[in-house]
Tab-separated table of C-alpha atoms in Angstrom:
chain	number	residue	atom	x	y	z
A	1	MET	CA	0.000	0.000	0.000
A	2	GLU	CA	1.593	3.232	-1.183
A	3	THR	CA	0.840	6.365	0.800
A	4	LEU	CA	1.519	9.809	-0.613
A	5	ALA	CA	1.544	11.488	2.799
A	6	PHE	CA	1.165	10.410	6.386
A	7	ILE	CA	1.418	11.552	9.980
A	8	PRO	CA	4.678	10.321	11.511
A	9	SER	CA	4.754	8.714	14.925
A	10	PRO	CA	7.262	9.795	17.582
A	11	SER	CA	10.463	7.824	17.554
A	12	ALA	CA	10.329	7.542	21.351
A	13	SER	CA	7.521	7.703	23.877
A	14	GLU	CA	9.547	9.618	26.431
A	15	ILE	CA	11.946	12.501	26.770
A	16	HIS	CA	14.806	12.425	29.280
A	17	LEU	CA	15.386	15.567	31.296
A	18	GLY	CA	18.704	14.510	32.762
A	19	PRO	CA	18.054	11.393	34.844
A	20	LEU	CA	14.297	12.084	34.900
A	21	PRO	CA	12.244	10.476	32.113
A	22	LEU	CA	9.253	12.525	30.950
A	23	ARG	CA	6.784	10.253	29.248
A	24	GLY	CA	4.589	11.679	26.536
A	25	TYR	CA	1.468	9.849	27.727
A	26	ALA	CA	1.809	11.184	31.265
A	27	LEU	CA	2.532	14.693	29.960
A	28	CYS	CA	-0.696	14.689	27.934
A	29	ILE	CA	-2.700	13.570	30.975
A	30	ILE	CA	-1.158	16.276	33.170
A	31	LEU	CA	-1.817	18.998	30.588
A	32	GLY	CA	-5.390	17.787	30.279
A	33	VAL	CA	-5.929	18.036	34.024
A	34	PHE	CA	-4.586	21.594	34.097
A	35	VAL	CA	-6.864	22.652	31.238
A	36	ALA	CA	-9.887	21.041	32.858
A	37	VAL	CA	-9.251	22.757	36.197
A	38	TRP	CA	-8.500	26.122	34.571
A	39	LEU	CA	-11.587	26.197	32.338
A	40	GLY	CA	-13.792	24.662	35.002
A	41	GLY	CA	-12.668	27.304	37.486
A	42	ARG	CA	-13.542	30.139	35.110
A	43	ARG	CA	-16.979	28.703	34.424
A	44	TRP	CA	-17.584	28.103	38.125
A	45	VAL	CA	-16.800	31.715	39.017
A	46	ALA	CA	-19.016	32.894	36.139
A	47	ARG	CA	-21.887	30.946	37.703
A	48	GLY	CA	-21.367	32.675	41.030
A	49	GLY	CA	-18.946	30.290	42.733
A	50	GLN	CA	-15.761	31.097	44.590
A	51	PRO	CA	-12.304	31.036	42.950
A	52	GLY	CA	-10.317	27.948	43.898
A	53	THR	CA	-13.329	25.728	44.541
A	54	VAL	CA	-12.894	23.684	41.353
A	55	ALA	CA	-9.223	23.052	42.131
A	56	ASP	CA	-10.036	22.035	45.705
A	57	ILE	CA	-12.586	19.475	44.545
A	58	ALA	CA	-10.271	18.293	41.760
A	59	VAL	CA	-7.873	17.151	44.473
A	60	TRP	CA	-10.471	14.461	45.143
A	61	ALA	CA	-11.770	13.900	41.632
A	62	VAL	CA	-8.478	13.487	39.724
A	63	PRO	CA	-6.936	10.652	41.798
A	64	PHE	CA	-10.270	8.834	41.869
A	65	GLY	CA	-10.546	9.288	38.099
A	66	LEU	CA	-7.083	7.911	37.420
A	67	VAL	CA	-7.726	4.869	39.586
A	68	GLY	CA	-11.143	4.325	38.002
A	69	GLY	CA	-9.785	4.633	34.480
A	70	ARG	CA	-7.014	2.156	35.168
A	71	LEU	CA	-9.348	-0.325	36.868
A	72	TYR	CA	-11.755	-0.276	33.931
A	73	HIS	CA	-8.909	-0.918	31.500
A	74	VAL	CA	-7.394	-3.732	33.531
A	75	VAL	CA	-10.752	-5.443	34.119
A	76	THR	CA	-11.903	-5.259	30.500
A	77	ASP	CA	-8.459	-6.195	29.108
A	78	TYR	CA	-7.362	-8.550	31.869
A	79	GLN	CA	-5.686	-10.884	29.347
A	80	LEU	CA	-2.941	-8.283	28.942
A	81	TYR	CA	-1.885	-8.546	32.588
A	82	PHE	CA	-2.942	-11.937	33.909
A	83	GLY	CA	-2.358	-15.427	32.620
A	84	GLU	CA	0.547	-17.370	31.249
A	85	GLY	CA	3.521	-15.223	30.308
A	86	ARG	CA	1.993	-12.051	31.785
A	87	ASP	CA	3.244	-9.979	34.696
A	88	PRO	CA	0.467	-8.632	36.946
A	89	VAL	CA	2.776	-5.824	38.068
A	90	ASP	CA	2.347	-4.310	34.605
A	91	ALA	CA	-1.191	-3.412	35.640
A	92	LEU	CA	0.335	-0.655	37.765
A	93	ARG	CA	2.384	0.823	34.924
A	94	ILE	CA	-0.134	3.518	34.099
A	95	TRP	CA	2.441	5.564	32.192
A	96	ASP	CA	2.546	2.883	29.503
A	97	GLY	CA	-1.050	3.681	28.578
A	98	GLY	CA	-4.372	2.143	29.372
A	99	LEU	CA	-7.055	4.376	30.877
A	100	GLY	CA	-10.719	3.623	30.284
A	101	ILE	CA	-12.725	6.841	30.062
A	102	TRP	CA	-15.840	5.111	31.382
A	103	GLY	CA	-14.135	4.118	34.614
A	104	ALA	CA	-12.373	7.480	34.887
A	105	ILE	CA	-15.651	9.407	34.708
A	106	ALA	CA	-17.511	7.032	37.025
A	107	LEU	CA	-14.955	6.942	39.829
A	108	GLY	CA	-13.927	10.541	39.206
A	109	ALA	CA	-17.554	11.529	39.811
A	110	LEU	CA	-17.406	9.707	43.140
A	111	GLY	CA	-14.328	11.688	44.132
A	112	ALA	CA	-15.996	14.928	43.018
A	113	TRP	CA	-19.075	14.048	45.072
A	114	ILE	CA	-16.932	13.636	48.175
A	115	GLY	CA	-15.263	16.979	47.533
A	116	CYS	CA	-18.608	18.674	46.905
A	117	ARG	CA	-20.073	17.249	50.099
A	118	ARG	CA	-17.217	18.703	52.084
A	119	ARG	CA	-17.928	22.135	50.601
A	120	GLY	CA	-21.710	21.924	50.758
A	121	ILE	CA	-22.006	22.051	46.959
A	122	ALA	CA	-24.444	20.170	44.726
A	123	LEU	CA	-22.595	17.769	42.415
A	124	PRO	CA	-24.733	18.545	39.289
A	125	ALA	CA	-23.818	22.238	39.397
A	126	TYR	CA	-20.134	21.382	39.699
A	127	ALA	CA	-20.389	18.843	36.869
A	128	ASP	CA	-21.947	21.441	34.561
A	129	ALA	CA	-19.078	23.839	35.204
A	130	VAL	CA	-16.294	21.316	34.520
A	131	ALA	CA	-17.908	19.410	31.621
A	132	PRO	CA	-16.227	21.305	28.729
A	133	GLY	CA	-12.885	21.169	30.536
A	134	ILE	CA	-13.155	17.407	30.994
A	135	VAL	CA	-13.768	16.756	27.318
A	136	LEU	CA	-10.875	19.058	26.392
A	137	ALA	CA	-8.712	17.040	28.773
A	138	GLN	CA	-9.762	13.948	26.819
A	139	ALA	CA	-8.765	15.671	23.591
A	140	LEU	CA	-5.280	16.275	24.974
A	141	GLY	CA	-5.056	12.859	26.569
A	142	ARG	CA	-5.647	11.128	23.231
A	143	TRP	CA	-2.328	12.449	22.011
A	144	GLY	CA	-0.750	10.138	24.565
A	145	ASN	CA	-1.881	7.294	22.301
A	146	TRP	CA	0.109	8.916	19.518
A	147	PHE	CA	3.253	8.865	21.661
A	148	ASN	CA	2.679	5.199	22.478
A	149	GLN	CA	1.620	4.212	18.915
A	150	GLU	CA	-1.534	2.520	20.150
A	151	LEU	CA	-5.287	2.405	19.585
A	152	PHE	CA	-5.091	3.235	15.886
A	153	GLY	CA	-7.626	2.216	13.251
A	154	ARG	CA	-7.772	0.078	10.154
A	155	PRO	CA	-5.125	0.306	7.444
A	156	THR	CA	-5.511	3.247	5.058
A	157	ASP	CA	-3.571	5.203	2.463
A	158	LEU	CA	-5.276	8.543	3.082
A	159	PRO	CA	-3.005	11.597	3.215
A	160	TRP	CA	-3.606	11.907	6.962
A	161	ALA	CA	-2.809	8.244	7.660
A	162	LEU	CA	-0.709	7.480	10.736
A	163	LYS	CA	2.677	5.797	10.268
A	164	ILE	CA	3.157	2.948	12.746
A	165	ASP	CA	6.517	1.316	13.409
A	166	PRO	CA	6.766	-2.459	12.811
A	167	ALA	CA	7.049	-3.206	16.537
A	168	HIS	CA	3.576	-1.750	17.165
A	169	ARG	CA	1.687	-3.114	14.136
A	170	PRO	CA	-1.050	-5.736	14.459
A	171	VAL	CA	0.096	-9.315	14.000
A	172	ASP	CA	-2.228	-9.841	11.043
A	173	THR	CA	-0.925	-6.815	9.100
A	174	PRO	CA	2.810	-6.706	9.792
A	175	ASP	CA	3.619	-5.334	6.360
A	176	VAL	CA	1.135	-2.444	6.472
A	177	GLY	CA	2.693	0.778	7.702
A	178	THR	CA	-0.162	3.343	7.753
A	179	TYR	CA	-3.455	3.262	9.633
A	180	HIS	CA	-6.382	5.510	10.485
A	181	PRO	CA	-5.319	7.963	13.213
A	182	THR	CA	-8.248	7.292	15.494
A	183	PHE	CA	-6.514	9.214	18.274
A	184	LEU	CA	-6.732	12.318	16.051
A	185	TYR	CA	-10.363	11.665	15.143
A	186	GLU	CA	-11.367	11.395	18.760
A	187	SER	CA	-9.291	14.400	19.793
A	188	LEU	CA	-10.980	16.596	17.190
A	189	TRP	CA	-14.381	15.190	18.117
A	190	CYS	CA	-13.775	16.065	21.766
A	191	VAL	CA	-12.891	19.655	20.852
A	192	GLY	CA	-16.155	19.865	18.919
A	193	VAL	CA	-18.087	18.487	21.905
A	194	ALA	CA	-16.517	21.098	24.185
A	195	LEU	CA	-17.586	23.899	21.851
A	196	LEU	CA	-21.083	22.406	21.602
A	197	VAL	CA	-21.511	22.265	25.365
A	198	ILE	CA	-20.243	25.820	25.844
A	199	TRP	CA	-22.608	27.128	23.153
A	200	ALA	CA	-25.635	25.182	24.374
A	201	ASP	CA	-24.984	26.196	27.960
A	202	ARG	CA	-24.964	29.878	27.017
A	203	ARG	CA	-27.919	29.574	24.646
A	204	PHE	CA	-30.252	27.488	26.798
A	205	LYS	CA	-28.936	28.204	30.323
A	206	LEU	CA	-28.419	24.540	31.116
A	207	GLY	CA	-28.393	23.632	34.774
A	208	HIS	CA	-28.804	20.815	37.304
A	209	GLY	CA	-26.341	18.552	35.476
A	210	ARG	CA	-27.760	18.901	31.972
A	211	ALA	CA	-24.608	20.472	30.505
A	212	PHE	CA	-22.621	17.493	31.778
A	213	ALA	CA	-25.232	15.075	30.397
A	214	LEU	CA	-25.017	16.796	27.002
A	215	TYR	CA	-21.254	16.285	27.019
A	216	VAL	CA	-21.687	12.600	27.817
A	217	ALA	CA	-24.323	12.075	25.117
A	218	ALA	CA	-22.350	13.921	22.435
A	219	TYR	CA	-19.093	12.170	23.294
A	220	THR	CA	-20.598	8.689	23.138
A	221	VAL	CA	-21.936	9.347	19.626
A	222	GLY	CA	-18.415	10.018	18.373
A	223	ARG	CA	-16.895	7.235	20.423
A	224	PHE	CA	-19.314	4.746	18.873
A	225	TRP	CA	-18.175	5.220	15.278
A	226	ILE	CA	-14.510	5.730	16.165
A	227	GLU	CA	-14.528	2.506	18.180
A	228	TYR	CA	-15.686	0.644	15.083
A	229	MET	CA	-12.517	1.711	13.252
A	230	ARG	CA	-10.056	0.457	15.855
A	231	VAL	CA	-8.179	-2.803	15.328
A	232	ASP	CA	-6.701	-3.335	18.800
A	233	ASP	CA	-7.755	-6.417	20.722
A	234	ALA	CA	-11.061	-6.038	22.571
A	235	HIS	CA	-13.829	-8.181	23.979
A	236	HIS	CA	-16.874	-8.583	21.774
A	237	VAL	CA	-20.472	-9.087	22.851
A	238	LEU	CA	-23.001	-10.194	20.221
A	239	GLY	CA	-20.528	-9.341	17.495
A	240	MET	CA	-19.845	-5.803	18.731
A	241	ARG	CA	-16.984	-4.390	20.764
A	242	LEU	CA	-17.645	-3.961	24.482
A	243	ASN	CA	-16.964	-0.233	24.322
A	244	ASN	CA	-19.660	0.124	21.659
A	245	TRP	CA	-22.233	-1.432	23.977
A	246	THR	CA	-21.023	0.800	26.787
A	247	ALA	CA	-21.404	3.871	24.561
A	248	ILE	CA	-24.984	2.913	23.706
A	249	VAL	CA	-25.995	2.394	27.334
A	250	VAL	CA	-24.321	5.597	28.509
A	251	PHE	CA	-25.862	7.591	25.643
A	252	LEU	CA	-29.378	6.439	26.502
A	253	ALA	CA	-28.826	7.198	30.189
A	254	ALA	CA	-27.552	10.711	29.400
A	255	VAL	CA	-30.489	11.527	27.113
A	256	ALA	CA	-32.979	10.210	29.683
A	257	TYR	CA	-31.381	12.375	32.346
A	258	ILE	CA	-31.642	15.490	30.181
A	259	VAL	CA	-35.351	14.891	29.507
A	260	ILE	CA	-36.326	13.994	33.075
A	261	SER	CA	-34.217	16.703	34.670
A	262	ALA	CA	-35.627	19.403	32.368
A	263	LYS	CA	-39.156	18.486	33.472
A	264	LYS	CA	-38.478	18.179	37.181
A	265	ARG	CA	-35.974	21.005	37.631
A	266	PRO	CA	-36.097	23.468	34.726
A	267	GLY	CA	-33.771	26.431	34.509
A	268	ARG	CA	-30.404	26.894	36.149
A	269	GLU	CA	-29.300	27.106	39.764
A	270	GLU	CA	-29.436	30.658	41.099
A	271	LYS	CA	-26.766	29.903	43.672
A	272	VAL	CA	-24.079	27.244	43.307
A	273	GLU	CA	-22.034	27.718	46.465
A	274	PRO	CA	-23.271	28.418	50.006
A	275	ASP	CA	-20.924	31.317	50.713
A	276	SER	CA	-20.972	32.833	47.216
A	277	GLY	CA	-24.190	34.862	47.451
A	278	GLU	CA	-24.292	38.528	48.242
A	279	GLY	CA	-25.577	39.744	51.588
A	280	GLY	CA	-29.253	40.285	52.056
A	281	GLY	CA	-28.846	43.976	52.894
A	282	ASP	CA	-29.908	45.873	55.978
A	283	ALA	CA	-32.667	44.439	58.055
A	284	ALA	CA	-34.565	47.681	58.013
A	285	ALA	CA	-34.431	50.582	55.619
A	286	PRO	CA	-34.846	54.109	56.918
A	287	ALA	CA	-38.021	55.954	56.099
A	288	GLU	CA	-37.903	58.544	53.385
A	289	ASP	CA	-38.109	62.221	54.182
A	290	GLY	CA	-41.592	63.359	54.957
A	291	GLU	CA	-43.086	59.835	54.870
A	292	PRO	CA	-45.183	59.109	57.933
A	293	VAL	CA	-44.587	55.863	59.762
A	294	LYS	CA	-47.807	54.027	60.406
A	295	ASP	CA	-48.839	51.903	63.356
A	296	ALA	CA	-46.350	53.516	65.687
A	297	GLY	CA	-47.098	52.749	69.311
A	298	PRO	CA	-47.146	55.249	72.118
A	299	GLY	CA	-43.807	56.458	73.398
A	300	GLU	CA	-42.415	53.907	75.816
A	301	ALA	CA	-38.964	53.673	77.295
A	302	ASP	CA	-37.929	50.438	75.569
A	303	ALA	CA	-40.257	50.413	72.583
A	304	GLY	CA	-38.663	49.519	69.260
A	305	ALA	CA	-40.303	50.855	66.129
A	306	LYS	CA	-40.663	48.520	63.140
A	307	GLY	CA	-39.117	49.639	59.869
A	308	ALA	CA	-37.103	52.448	61.422
A	309	GLY	CA	-35.061	50.756	64.126
A	310	SER	CA	-35.205	51.376	67.854
A	311	VAL	CA	-34.200	54.440	69.799
A	312	LYS	CA	-32.270	54.115	72.979
A	313	GLU	CA	-31.973	56.771	75.617
A	314	GLY	CA	-29.354	59.268	74.635
A	315	ASP	CA	-28.799	57.799	71.123
A	316	SER	CA	-29.524	59.508	67.872
A	317	THR	CA	-31.494	57.821	65.103
A	318	LYS	CA	-30.648	58.360	61.469
A	319	GLY	CA	-33.358	59.021	58.934
A	320	ALA	CA	-36.097	59.353	61.540
A	321	GLY	CA	-35.015	62.440	63.356
A	322	SER	CA	-32.702	62.618	66.366
A	323	ALA	CA	-33.551	63.091	69.992
A	324	LYS	CA	-30.656	63.649	72.369
A	325	GLU	CA	-30.836	63.856	76.116
A	326	GLY	CA	-30.933	67.493	77.042
A	327	GLY	CA	-30.460	68.497	73.385
A	328	SER	CA	-32.496	70.859	71.280
A	329	ALA	CA	-35.117	69.835	68.734
A	330	GLU	CA	-34.512	70.814	65.140
A	331	ARG	CA	-37.066	72.745	63.251
A	332	ALA	CA	-39.857	70.898	61.507
A	333	ALA	CA	-38.355	71.700	58.097
A	334	SER	CA	-35.201	69.667	58.867
A	335	ALA	CA	-36.854	66.770	60.662
A	336	LYS	CA	-36.780	63.435	58.753
A	337	ALA	CA	-39.353	60.666	58.447
A	338	GLY	CA	-41.561	61.667	61.255
A	339	GLY	CA	-38.814	62.226	63.770
A	340	SER	CA	-40.314	65.640	64.652
A	341	THR	CA	-43.916	66.714	64.702
A	342	LYS	CA	-45.011	69.229	62.125
A	343	GLY	CA	-47.486	71.942	62.817
A	344	ALA	CA	-50.047	70.342	60.562
A	345	GLY	CA	-50.341	67.435	62.921
A	346	SER	CA	-50.491	69.438	66.173
A	347	THR	CA	-53.539	70.577	68.070
A	348	LYS	CA	-53.531	73.946	69.699
A	349	GLU	CA	-55.484	74.414	72.889
A	350	PRO	CA	-54.791	77.643	74.688
A	351	GLY	CA	-54.381	77.219	78.332
A	352	SER	CA	-54.013	73.480	78.409
A	353	THR	CA	-51.144	71.106	77.937
A	354	LYS	CA	-51.627	67.434	77.028
A	355	LYS	CA	-49.131	64.696	77.698
A	356	PRO	CA	-49.618	61.725	75.305
A	357	GLY	CA	-45.972	60.615	75.693
A	358	SER	CA	-43.588	60.689	78.604
A	359	ALA	CA	-41.806	64.018	78.264
A	360	LYS	CA	-40.210	65.548	81.316
A	361	GLY	CA	-38.632	68.834	82.107
A	362	THR	CA	-39.399	72.293	80.961
A	363	GLU	CA	-38.470	73.129	77.397
A	364	ARG	CA	-39.237	75.849	74.958
A	365	ALA	CA	-41.174	74.868	71.798
A	366	GLU	CA	-39.683	76.147	68.576
A	367	GLY	CA	-41.476	76.435	65.204
A	368	ALA	CA	-44.811	74.825	64.558
A	369	GLY	CA	-44.138	71.221	65.486
A	370	ALA	CA	-40.603	70.765	66.960
A	371	ALA	CA	-40.391	69.210	70.382
A	372	LYS	CA	-37.638	68.915	72.951
A	373	ASP	CA	-37.261	66.135	75.389
A	374	ALA	CA	-35.202	67.019	78.461
A	375	GLY	CA	-35.243	63.412	79.677
A	376	ALA	CA	-35.144	60.363	77.435
A	377	ALA	CA	-36.618	60.503	73.975
A	378	GLU	CA	-38.861	57.512	74.363
A	379	GLY	CA	-40.009	55.888	71.134
A	380	ALA	CA	-39.881	59.176	69.243
A	381	GLY	CA	-37.183	58.384	66.656
A	382	GLY	CA	-37.844	54.614	66.483
A	383	ALA	CA	-41.586	54.817	65.990
A	384	GLY	CA	-41.368	57.957	63.948
A	385	ALA	CA	-44.567	59.085	65.610
A	386	GLY	CA	-42.800	62.045	67.233
A	387	GLN	CA	-44.929	62.433	70.319
A	388	ALA	CA	-43.794	65.352	72.373
A	389	ALA	CA	-45.406	67.353	75.076
A	390	LYS	CA	-44.410	70.603	76.570
A	391	SER	CA	-45.045	71.869	80.029
A	392	GLY	CA	-44.344	75.289	81.294
A	393	LYS	CA	-44.148	78.312	79.107
A	394	SER	CA	-44.749	78.121	75.352
A	395	ALA	CA	-44.429	80.755	72.709
A	396	GLY	CA	-47.840	82.247	72.024
A	397	ALA	CA	-49.402	80.244	74.901
A	398	GLU	CA	-49.800	77.253	72.580
A	399	ALA	CA	-49.409	73.657	73.601
A	400	VAL	CA	-47.895	71.308	71.089
A	401	GLU	CA	-49.370	67.826	70.907
A	402	GLY	CA	-47.861	65.137	68.658
A	403	PRO	CA	-50.063	62.699	66.762
A	404	THR	CA	-50.826	59.436	68.522
A	405	ALA	CA	-50.843	56.066	66.784
């Protein structure tokens, strides 16, 4: 088979930095993890989460994912590590390749759940944030297969065919040098899935795990047809590779989740992290200038007015007028929110003085409705009712009486 052009394979699967070997497969996995954490962190903050949360949970998810991916590979390809002429210790040589994405996602999700529980975070919200990063990590990880010259497809003479060295060729085609670069197909497919999830998430405001489910469904579609092209040894069930059956089951589960979740919990989470929301504001807002405060009780020593706070003896209240012990009352024009009594609300009765509140001392009334309190201003600023009584002399022999609630 003559090939006009092809993609060369690396001559070695590792690079030596002095005495330290840097394996290409491991490098691709590490880069993928960094990309997943970086992108996931940005998306998490954009949803209202705290910076650093994704990385903290990844400390749990990544080791679980690596163990899960290796376990799935070893269990489904046990003939490579156990039996006559095999060394079971090779099952631990993860740098030589062999990570099953199904096991990595399943056990990685368990690790993420543990991390989320420790932070009081719902796993679906976290999964939505990291979904595009995970599939980009897969895209980078597939290049590890290129370094190891593994998991390629059927023979081909296409210009983008992958050149495989004789030591890595299948036993039934030892003389064929070029094959379909399935690692490249899957890597490009994963990039497309990442872009799809990001677009759909922005367009439809996916939440409650639906962005992650979309990633799973879209990935399995590509994995199904790419798996058909591979020629590496694999278990078959009813004439089809085991990974094909796994892709079908996972695809159906992901689609069912999207449909059921959209009906039960439509929309997106308003808050993804317990301590990420803004404060609820002040418990009580001050009354606006000139706005009467309703349902204010009579002036009592310890009475607290609703909606305007409470006034303690000798304290000054903001926004509802101020009453200081032994101080002077401001004129009615500068009084706020019912803190002082205006002349329109006062009743003039020559020769008589009424005492609806508890005002002591002898003060001089200024203006039409300003009142002084020589003792404690009881309930005046808090209730905003502004009850004040004067005893003694008053300008024009008028007694000022504040409105009663």
